Tab-separated table of C-alpha atoms and ligand atoms in Angstrom:
chain	number	residue	atom	x	y	z
Q	1	UNK	CA	15.534	72.874	86.244
Q	2	UNK	CA	15.172	69.231	86.978
Q	3	UNK	CA	12.302	67.002	87.875
Q	4	UNK	CA	12.831	65.396	91.284
Q	5	UNK	CA	11.586	62.009	92.469
Q	6	UNK	CA	8.529	62.298	94.734
Q	7	UNK	CA	8.803	60.565	98.094
Q	8	UNK	CA	5.792	58.448	99.000
Q	9	UNK	CA	4.022	57.574	102.229
Q	10	UNK	CA	6.100	55.397	104.561
Q	11	UNK	CA	9.253	57.493	104.131
Q	12	UNK	CA	10.214	59.043	107.500
Q	13	UNK	CA	10.938	62.441	105.880
Q	14	UNK	CA	7.156	62.860	105.481
Q	15	UNK	CA	6.642	62.400	109.219
Q	16	UNK	CA	9.210	64.908	110.491
Q	17	UNK	CA	8.894	68.580	111.302
Q	18	UNK	CA	10.837	70.371	108.551
Q	19	UNK	CA	13.495	72.981	109.395
Q	20	UNK	CA	13.133	76.732	108.918
Q	21	UNK	CA	15.077	78.104	105.947
Q	22	UNK	CA	17.569	80.608	107.395
Q	23	UNK	CA	18.530	82.207	104.062
Q	24	UNK	CA	17.577	81.886	100.404
Q	25	UNK	CA	20.854	80.558	99.064
Q	26	UNK	CA	21.506	79.512	95.455
Q	27	UNK	CA	20.891	75.956	96.545
Q	28	UNK	CA	17.451	76.894	97.941
Q	29	UNK	CA	16.614	78.840	94.753
Q	30	UNK	CA	17.484	75.774	92.662
Q	31	UNK	CA	15.402	73.540	94.912
Q	32	UNK	CA	12.412	75.890	94.439
Q	33	UNK	CA	12.813	75.772	90.623
Q	34	UNK	CA	13.046	71.989	90.724
Q	35	UNK	CA	10.009	71.726	92.998
Q	36	UNK	CA	7.945	73.829	90.572
Q	37	UNK	CA	8.966	71.661	87.637
Q	38	UNK	CA	8.208	68.513	89.632
Q	39	UNK	CA	4.764	69.835	90.644
Q	40	UNK	CA	3.818	70.807	87.090
Q	41	UNK	CA	5.071	67.504	85.641
Q	42	UNK	CA	2.941	65.629	88.167
Q	43	UNK	CA	-0.139	67.848	87.541
Q	44	UNK	CA	-0.219	68.738	91.224
Q	45	UNK	CA	-1.785	71.830	92.783
Q	46	UNK	CA	0.951	72.018	95.415
Q	47	UNK	CA	4.166	70.453	96.607
Q	48	UNK	CA	6.119	70.690	99.862
Q	49	UNK	CA	9.901	70.205	100.118
Q	50	UNK	CA	9.645	67.039	102.277
Q	51	UNK	CA	7.809	65.447	99.324
Q	52	UNK	CA	11.059	65.598	97.370
Q	53	UNK	CA	13.034	64.350	100.375
Q	54	UNK	CA	14.181	67.757	101.693
Q	55	UNK	CA	13.179	68.527	105.277
Q	56	UNK	CA	12.919	72.314	104.851
Q	57	UNK	CA	9.966	74.673	105.212
Q	58	UNK	CA	9.265	75.446	101.551
Q	59	UNK	CA	5.999	75.021	99.644
Q	60	UNK	CA	5.086	75.714	96.021
Q	61	UNK	CA	1.554	75.864	94.648
Q	62	UNK	CA	-0.360	76.835	91.580
Q	63	UNK	CA	-4.051	77.391	92.270
Q	64	UNK	CA	-4.634	77.946	88.550
Q	65	UNK	CA	-3.260	81.397	87.898
Q	66	UNK	CA	0.471	81.014	88.233
Q	67	UNK	CA	3.053	79.764	90.712
Q	68	UNK	CA	3.018	80.759	94.388
Q	69	UNK	CA	6.185	80.091	96.388
Q	70	UNK	CA	6.240	80.407	100.169
Q	71	UNK	CA	9.322	79.876	102.316
Q	72	UNK	CA	8.782	79.423	106.078
Q	73	UNK	CA	4.990	79.715	105.710
Q	74	UNK	CA	2.887	80.440	108.787
Q	75	UNK	CA	-0.876	79.963	108.912
Q	76	UNK	CA	-2.031	83.147	110.650
Q	77	UNK	CA	-5.743	83.101	110.248
Q	78	UNK	CA	-8.214	80.427	109.344
Q	79	UNK	CA	-11.981	80.670	109.252
Q	80	UNK	CA	-14.945	78.690	108.053
Q	81	UNK	CA	-14.907	74.957	107.522
Q	82	UNK	CA	-15.717	72.590	104.738
Q	83	UNK	CA	-15.355	68.871	104.127
Q	84	UNK	CA	-14.079	68.028	100.667
Q	85	UNK	CA	-11.989	65.510	98.750
Q	86	UNK	CA	-8.192	65.713	98.707
Q	87	UNK	CA	-5.407	63.881	96.976
Q	88	UNK	CA	-1.655	63.935	97.570
Q	89	UNK	CA	1.255	63.336	95.194
Q	90	UNK	CA	2.927	61.307	97.973
Q	91	UNK	CA	-0.131	59.081	98.416
Q	92	UNK	CA	-0.947	57.985	94.863
Q	93	UNK	CA	-4.383	56.790	93.798
Q	94	UNK	CA	-6.136	57.724	97.024
Q	95	UNK	CA	-8.700	60.430	97.660
Q	96	UNK	CA	-9.991	61.139	101.125
Q	97	UNK	CA	-12.415	63.531	102.813
Q	98	UNK	CA	-10.714	66.148	104.973
Q	99	UNK	CA	-12.204	69.059	106.913
Q	100	UNK	CA	-10.356	72.329	106.241
Q	101	UNK	CA	-10.836	76.034	106.831
Q	102	UNK	CA	-12.405	77.773	103.835
Q	103	UNK	CA	-10.447	81.018	104.194
Q	104	UNK	CA	-6.871	81.424	105.357
Q	105	UNK	CA	-4.125	83.963	105.573
Q	106	UNK	CA	-0.547	82.742	105.279
Q	107	UNK	CA	2.607	84.792	105.723
Q	108	UNK	CA	6.175	83.868	104.909
Q	109	UNK	CA	8.901	84.807	102.461
Q	110	UNK	CA	8.897	84.716	98.689
Q	111	UNK	CA	11.673	83.112	96.623
Q	112	UNK	CA	13.737	86.301	96.967
Q	113	UNK	CA	13.452	86.352	100.754
Q	114	UNK	CA	10.942	89.226	100.825
Q	115	UNK	CA	7.968	89.100	103.215
Q	116	UNK	CA	4.826	87.747	101.633
Q	117	UNK	CA	1.169	87.641	102.685
Q	118	UNK	CA	-1.281	85.372	100.884
Q	119	UNK	CA	-5.038	85.431	101.390
Q	120	UNK	CA	-6.838	82.467	99.955
Q	121	UNK	CA	-10.173	80.733	99.871
Q	122	UNK	CA	-11.649	77.537	98.467
Q	123	UNK	CA	-9.293	75.124	96.732
Q	124	UNK	CA	-6.295	77.429	97.173
Q	125	UNK	CA	-6.928	77.707	100.932
Q	126	UNK	CA	-7.279	73.908	101.127
Q	127	UNK	CA	-4.023	73.379	99.209
Q	128	UNK	CA	-2.145	75.813	101.476
Q	129	UNK	CA	-3.313	73.959	104.590
Q	130	UNK	CA	-2.407	70.598	103.011
Q	131	UNK	CA	1.106	71.755	102.065
Q	132	UNK	CA	1.806	73.466	105.406
Q	133	UNK	CA	0.724	70.227	107.120
Q	134	UNK	CA	3.507	68.441	105.186
Q	135	UNK	CA	6.048	70.756	106.867
Q	136	UNK	CA	4.804	69.555	110.250
Q	137	UNK	CA	4.911	65.895	109.283
Q	138	UNK	CA	1.122	65.691	109.000
Q	139	UNK	CA	-0.455	63.799	106.105
Q	140	UNK	CA	-4.029	63.936	104.831
Q	141	UNK	CA	-4.372	60.354	106.131
Q	142	UNK	CA	-3.904	61.743	109.664
Q	143	UNK	CA	-6.913	64.014	109.135
Q	144	UNK	CA	-9.104	61.892	106.900
Q	145	UNK	CA	-12.776	61.507	107.731
Q	146	UNK	CA	-13.337	58.790	105.163
Q	147	UNK	CA	-12.237	57.350	101.880
Q	148	UNK	CA	-13.640	58.984	98.746
Q	149	UNK	CA	-14.290	57.323	95.456
Q	150	UNK	CA	-13.436	59.656	92.628
Q	151	UNK	CA	-14.738	58.998	89.163
Q	152	UNK	CA	-12.416	60.309	86.500
Q	153	UNK	CA	-13.787	63.562	85.107
Q	154	UNK	CA	-13.059	62.442	81.567
Q	155	UNK	CA	-15.265	59.381	82.046
Q	156	UNK	CA	-18.080	61.494	83.474
Q	157	UNK	CA	-17.965	63.861	80.530
Q	158	UNK	CA	-17.985	60.911	78.175
Q	159	UNK	CA	-21.018	59.417	79.918
Q	160	UNK	CA	-22.827	62.766	79.721
Q	161	UNK	CA	-22.031	63.122	76.035
Q	162	UNK	CA	-23.403	59.635	75.400
Q	163	UNK	CA	-26.590	60.449	77.290
Q	164	UNK	CA	-27.108	63.581	75.181
Q	165	UNK	CA	-26.557	61.569	72.007
Q	166	UNK	CA	-29.010	58.895	73.151
Q	167	UNK	CA	-31.603	61.570	73.996
Q	168	UNK	CA	-31.206	63.194	70.602
Q	169	UNK	CA	-31.600	59.869	68.831
Q	170	UNK	CA	-34.806	59.238	70.757
Q	171	UNK	CA	-36.446	62.408	69.393
K	201	ZN	ZN1	0.414	66.103	99.935
């Protein structure tokens, strides 16, 4: 496996419609492995092939309980809607509000070329929609409702811990 460089906003590969994958060749299998490594190294929830400069319809995700690989993904069903904050490995240091469906069903092929059906909700559903958008040349900036300011979680926890300490001292 190898970590691949992540393409950032402004590169035309992020604005194109990616090609269907006709067959899972050895080259495709290696690309999938490399995409997983790249996603994990970058602490991302998902990664689409155009983000590593390859205009093919492949996405990898990990919603928190292991890798999910979908080749030629199709969004079949989407219901509900929710506005929440999103980030993108190709758009560093920016978080924006995007409206997404809360529940989706996606079909496609797994890394062995076998049919796959994924039902997802919440963050996983959001990530699937974000990654499939990449395959159509759509970025979160095209859908953004506004810029979000995100305080680092670590800082928040630190502030809370300090408040607790201060409160205890006051007793
Ligand atoms: Zn993205």
